[in-house]
PDB file of C-alpha atoms in Angstrom:
ATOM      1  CA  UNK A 100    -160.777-101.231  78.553  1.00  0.00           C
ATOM      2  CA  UNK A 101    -161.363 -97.570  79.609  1.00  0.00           C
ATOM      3  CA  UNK A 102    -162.736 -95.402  77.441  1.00  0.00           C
ATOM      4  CA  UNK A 103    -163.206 -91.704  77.504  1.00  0.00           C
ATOM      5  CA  UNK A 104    -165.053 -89.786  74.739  1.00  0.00           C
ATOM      6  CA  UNK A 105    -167.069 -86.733  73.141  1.00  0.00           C
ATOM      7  CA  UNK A 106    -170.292 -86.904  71.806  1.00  0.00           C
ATOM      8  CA  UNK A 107    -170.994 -83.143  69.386  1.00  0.00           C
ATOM      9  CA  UNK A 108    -175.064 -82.224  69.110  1.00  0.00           C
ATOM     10  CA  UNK A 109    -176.496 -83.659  65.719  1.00  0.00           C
ATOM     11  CA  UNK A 110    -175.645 -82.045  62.458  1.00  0.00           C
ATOM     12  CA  UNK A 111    -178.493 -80.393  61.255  1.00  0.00           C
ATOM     13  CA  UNK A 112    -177.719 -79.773  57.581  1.00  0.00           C
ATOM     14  CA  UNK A 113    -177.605 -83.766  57.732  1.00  0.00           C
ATOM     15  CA  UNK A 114    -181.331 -83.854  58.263  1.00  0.00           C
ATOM     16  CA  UNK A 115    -181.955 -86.252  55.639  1.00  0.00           C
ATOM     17  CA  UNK A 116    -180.041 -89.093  57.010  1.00  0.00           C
ATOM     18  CA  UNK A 117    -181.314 -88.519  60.363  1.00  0.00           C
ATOM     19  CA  UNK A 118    -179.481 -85.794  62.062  1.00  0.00           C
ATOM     20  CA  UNK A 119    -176.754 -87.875  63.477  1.00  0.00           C
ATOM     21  CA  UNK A 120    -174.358 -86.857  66.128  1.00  0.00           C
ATOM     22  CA  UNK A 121    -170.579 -87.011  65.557  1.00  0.00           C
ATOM     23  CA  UNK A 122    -168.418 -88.431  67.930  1.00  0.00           C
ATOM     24  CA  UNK A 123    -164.981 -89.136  69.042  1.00  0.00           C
ATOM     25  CA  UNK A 124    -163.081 -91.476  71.636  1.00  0.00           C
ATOM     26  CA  UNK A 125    -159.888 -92.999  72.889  1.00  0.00           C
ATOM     27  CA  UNK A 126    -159.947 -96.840  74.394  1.00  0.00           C
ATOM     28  CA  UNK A 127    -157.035 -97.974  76.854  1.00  0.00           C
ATOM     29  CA  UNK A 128    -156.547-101.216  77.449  1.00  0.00           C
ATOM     30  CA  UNK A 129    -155.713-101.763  81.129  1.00  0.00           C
ATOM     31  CA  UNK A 130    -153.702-104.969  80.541  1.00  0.00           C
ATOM     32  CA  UNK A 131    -151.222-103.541  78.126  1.00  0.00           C
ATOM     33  CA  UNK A 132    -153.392-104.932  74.583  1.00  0.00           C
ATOM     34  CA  UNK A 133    -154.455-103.083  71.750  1.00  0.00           C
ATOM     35  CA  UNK A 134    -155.576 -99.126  72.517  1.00  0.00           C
ATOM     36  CA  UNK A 135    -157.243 -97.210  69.660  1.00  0.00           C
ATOM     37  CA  UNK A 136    -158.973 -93.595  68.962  1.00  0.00           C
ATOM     38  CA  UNK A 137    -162.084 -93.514  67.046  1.00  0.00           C
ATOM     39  CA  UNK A 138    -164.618 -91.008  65.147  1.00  0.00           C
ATOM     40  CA  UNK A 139    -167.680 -91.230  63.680  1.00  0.00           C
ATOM     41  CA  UNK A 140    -171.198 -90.233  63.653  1.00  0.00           C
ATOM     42  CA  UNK A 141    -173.978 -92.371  65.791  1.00  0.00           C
ATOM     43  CA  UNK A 142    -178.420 -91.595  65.418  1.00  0.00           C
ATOM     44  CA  UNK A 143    -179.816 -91.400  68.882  1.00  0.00           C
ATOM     45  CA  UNK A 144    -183.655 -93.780  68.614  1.00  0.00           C
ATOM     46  CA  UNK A 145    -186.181 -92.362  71.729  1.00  0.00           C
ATOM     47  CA  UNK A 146    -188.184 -95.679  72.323  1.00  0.00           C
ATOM     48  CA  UNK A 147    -189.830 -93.665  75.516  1.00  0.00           C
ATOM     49  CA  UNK A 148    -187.942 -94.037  78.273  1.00  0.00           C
ATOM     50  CA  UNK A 149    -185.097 -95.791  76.634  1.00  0.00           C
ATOM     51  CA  UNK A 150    -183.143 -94.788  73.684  1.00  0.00           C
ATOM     52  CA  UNK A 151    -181.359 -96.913  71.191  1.00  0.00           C
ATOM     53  CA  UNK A 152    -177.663 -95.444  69.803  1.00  0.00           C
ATOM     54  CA  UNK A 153    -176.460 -96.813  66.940  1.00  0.00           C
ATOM     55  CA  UNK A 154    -172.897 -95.374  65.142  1.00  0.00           C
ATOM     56  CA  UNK A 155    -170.244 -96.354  62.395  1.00  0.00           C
ATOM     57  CA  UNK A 156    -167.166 -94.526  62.388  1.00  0.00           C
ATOM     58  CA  UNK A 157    -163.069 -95.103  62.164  1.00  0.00           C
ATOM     59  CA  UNK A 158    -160.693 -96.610  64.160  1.00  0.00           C
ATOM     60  CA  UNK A 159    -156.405 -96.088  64.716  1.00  0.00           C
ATOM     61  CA  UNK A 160    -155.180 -98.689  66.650  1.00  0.00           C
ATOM     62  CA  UNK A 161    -151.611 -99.667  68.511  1.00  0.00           C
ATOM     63  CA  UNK A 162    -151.904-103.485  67.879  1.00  0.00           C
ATOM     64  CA  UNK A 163    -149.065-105.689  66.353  1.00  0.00           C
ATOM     65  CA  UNK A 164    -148.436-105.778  62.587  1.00  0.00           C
ATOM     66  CA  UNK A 165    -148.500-109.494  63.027  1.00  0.00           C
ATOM     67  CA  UNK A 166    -149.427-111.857  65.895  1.00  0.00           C
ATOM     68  CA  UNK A 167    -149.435-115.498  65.669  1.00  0.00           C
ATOM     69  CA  UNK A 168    -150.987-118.108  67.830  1.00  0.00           C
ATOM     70  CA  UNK A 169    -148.903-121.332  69.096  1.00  0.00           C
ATOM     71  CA  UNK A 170    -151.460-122.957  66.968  1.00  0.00           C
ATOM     72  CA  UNK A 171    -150.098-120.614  63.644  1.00  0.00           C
ATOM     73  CA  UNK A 172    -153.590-118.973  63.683  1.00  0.00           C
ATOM     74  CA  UNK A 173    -153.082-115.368  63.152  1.00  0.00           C
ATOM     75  CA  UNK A 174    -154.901-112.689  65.713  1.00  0.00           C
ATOM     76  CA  UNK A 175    -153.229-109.262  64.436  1.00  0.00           C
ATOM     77  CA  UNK A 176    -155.942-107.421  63.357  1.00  0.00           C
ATOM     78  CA  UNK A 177    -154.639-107.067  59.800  1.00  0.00           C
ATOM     79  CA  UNK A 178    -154.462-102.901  59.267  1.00  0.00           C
ATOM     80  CA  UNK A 179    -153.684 -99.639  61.756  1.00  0.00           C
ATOM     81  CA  UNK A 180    -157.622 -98.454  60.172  1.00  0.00           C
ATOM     82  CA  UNK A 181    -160.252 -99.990  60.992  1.00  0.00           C
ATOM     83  CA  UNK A 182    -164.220 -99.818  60.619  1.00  0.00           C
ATOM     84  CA  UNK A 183    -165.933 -99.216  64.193  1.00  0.00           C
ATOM     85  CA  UNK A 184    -169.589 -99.889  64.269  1.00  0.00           C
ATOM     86  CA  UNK A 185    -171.702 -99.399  67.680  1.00  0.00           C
ATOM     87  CA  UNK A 186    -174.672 -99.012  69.226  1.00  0.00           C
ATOM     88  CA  UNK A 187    -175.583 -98.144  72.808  1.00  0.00           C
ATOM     89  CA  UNK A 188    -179.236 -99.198  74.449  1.00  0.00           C
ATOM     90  CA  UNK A 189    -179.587 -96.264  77.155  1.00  0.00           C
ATOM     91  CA  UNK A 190    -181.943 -94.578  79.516  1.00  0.00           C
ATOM     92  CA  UNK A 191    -181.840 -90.737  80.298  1.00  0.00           C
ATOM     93  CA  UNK A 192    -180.905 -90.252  84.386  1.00  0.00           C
ATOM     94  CA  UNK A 193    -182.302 -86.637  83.756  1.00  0.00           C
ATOM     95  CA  UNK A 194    -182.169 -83.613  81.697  1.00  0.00           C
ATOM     96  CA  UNK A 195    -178.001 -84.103  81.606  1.00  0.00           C
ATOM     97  CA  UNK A 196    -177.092 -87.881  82.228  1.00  0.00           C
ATOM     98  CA  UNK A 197    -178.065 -91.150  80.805  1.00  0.00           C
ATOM     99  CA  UNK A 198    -176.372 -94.780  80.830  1.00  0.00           C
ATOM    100  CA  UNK A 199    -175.885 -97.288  78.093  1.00  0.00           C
ATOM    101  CA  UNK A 200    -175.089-100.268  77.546  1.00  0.00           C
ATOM    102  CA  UNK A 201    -172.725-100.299  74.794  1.00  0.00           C
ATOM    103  CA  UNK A 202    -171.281-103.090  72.302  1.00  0.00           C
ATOM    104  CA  UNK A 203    -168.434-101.393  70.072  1.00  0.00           C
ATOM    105  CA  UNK A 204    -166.256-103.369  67.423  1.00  0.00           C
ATOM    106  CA  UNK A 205    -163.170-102.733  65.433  1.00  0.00           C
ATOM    107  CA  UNK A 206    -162.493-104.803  62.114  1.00  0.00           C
ATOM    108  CA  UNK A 207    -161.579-104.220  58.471  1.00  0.00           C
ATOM    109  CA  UNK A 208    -163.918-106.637  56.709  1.00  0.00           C
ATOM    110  CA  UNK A 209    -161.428-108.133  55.204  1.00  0.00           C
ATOM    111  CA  UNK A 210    -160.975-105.270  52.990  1.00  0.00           C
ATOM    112  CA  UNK A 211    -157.358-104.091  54.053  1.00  0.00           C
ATOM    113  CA  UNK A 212    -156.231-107.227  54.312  1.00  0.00           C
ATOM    114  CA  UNK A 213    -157.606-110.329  53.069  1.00  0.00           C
ATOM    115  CA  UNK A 214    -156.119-112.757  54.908  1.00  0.00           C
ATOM    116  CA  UNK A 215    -156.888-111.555  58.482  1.00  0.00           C
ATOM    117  CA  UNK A 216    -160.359-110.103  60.503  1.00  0.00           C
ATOM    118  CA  UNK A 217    -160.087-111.598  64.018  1.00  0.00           C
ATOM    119  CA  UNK A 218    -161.723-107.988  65.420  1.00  0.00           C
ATOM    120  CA  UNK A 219    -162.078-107.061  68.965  1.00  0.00           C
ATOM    121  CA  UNK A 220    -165.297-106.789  70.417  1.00  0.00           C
ATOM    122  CA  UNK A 221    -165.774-104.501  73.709  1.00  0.00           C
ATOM    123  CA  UNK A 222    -169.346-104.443  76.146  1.00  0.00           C
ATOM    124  CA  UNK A 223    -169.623-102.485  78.446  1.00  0.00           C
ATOM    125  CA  UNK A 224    -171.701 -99.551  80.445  1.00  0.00           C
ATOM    126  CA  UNK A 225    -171.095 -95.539  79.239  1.00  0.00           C
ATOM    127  CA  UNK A 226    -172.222 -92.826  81.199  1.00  0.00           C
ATOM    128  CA  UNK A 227    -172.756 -89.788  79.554  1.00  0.00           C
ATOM    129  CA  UNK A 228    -172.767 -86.428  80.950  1.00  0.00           C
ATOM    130  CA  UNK A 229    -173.756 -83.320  78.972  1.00  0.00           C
ATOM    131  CA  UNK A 230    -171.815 -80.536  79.747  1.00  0.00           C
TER     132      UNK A 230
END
């Protein structure tokens, strides 16, 4: 997958949950699977020189309304909405850039649809550039 995405400065009036940052990205996948957009709002962690990211947000996806296996086991994800929780372990390349490591997943919780939550699970490296 390829994604490309914005990261907004942290919300101040939001100060009481931890200032987080919202954020916003579109995921292609390469080999013609599910793509989706996403949204949410992610806490950046200094740890000194490293930084930990976590974020929960919303997902739109392009997958089938139903996929089965040749085994009958179902791997549609089960809604077009879908919960997106990350987090990113990074380290600042200066005053503009850093690079993560990120894990992001997409899922309902079985709250859409209660019969299916296969999820997709992407890792992968981000570099971020602040403009």
């Amino acid at each position: 997958d390829i994604e490309l995405g914005y990261r907004g400065p942290p919300i101040a009036p939001l100060k009481v949950v931890g200032s987080p940052a919202p954020y916003a990205f579109v995921s292609v996948n390469t080999a013609g699977g599910t793509d989706f957009i996403a949204a949410g709002l992610a806490w950046k962690v200094d740890l000194g020189p490293v930084y930990v990211r976590p974020g929960v947000g919303l997902s739109l996806n392009n997958g089938p309304d139903r996929r089965v296996n040749a085994d009958g086991t179902r791997t549609d994800l089960g809604s077009r909405v879908l919960f997106e929780p990350e987090i990113g372990l990074g380290v600042k390349l200066g005053e503009r850039a850093s690079l993560e490591a990120s894990w992001v997943h997409i899922s309902g919780a079985r709250l859409f649809n209660s019969e299916q939550n296969p999820g997709i699970d992407m890792i992968g490296l981000r570099f971020n550039q602040r403009l």
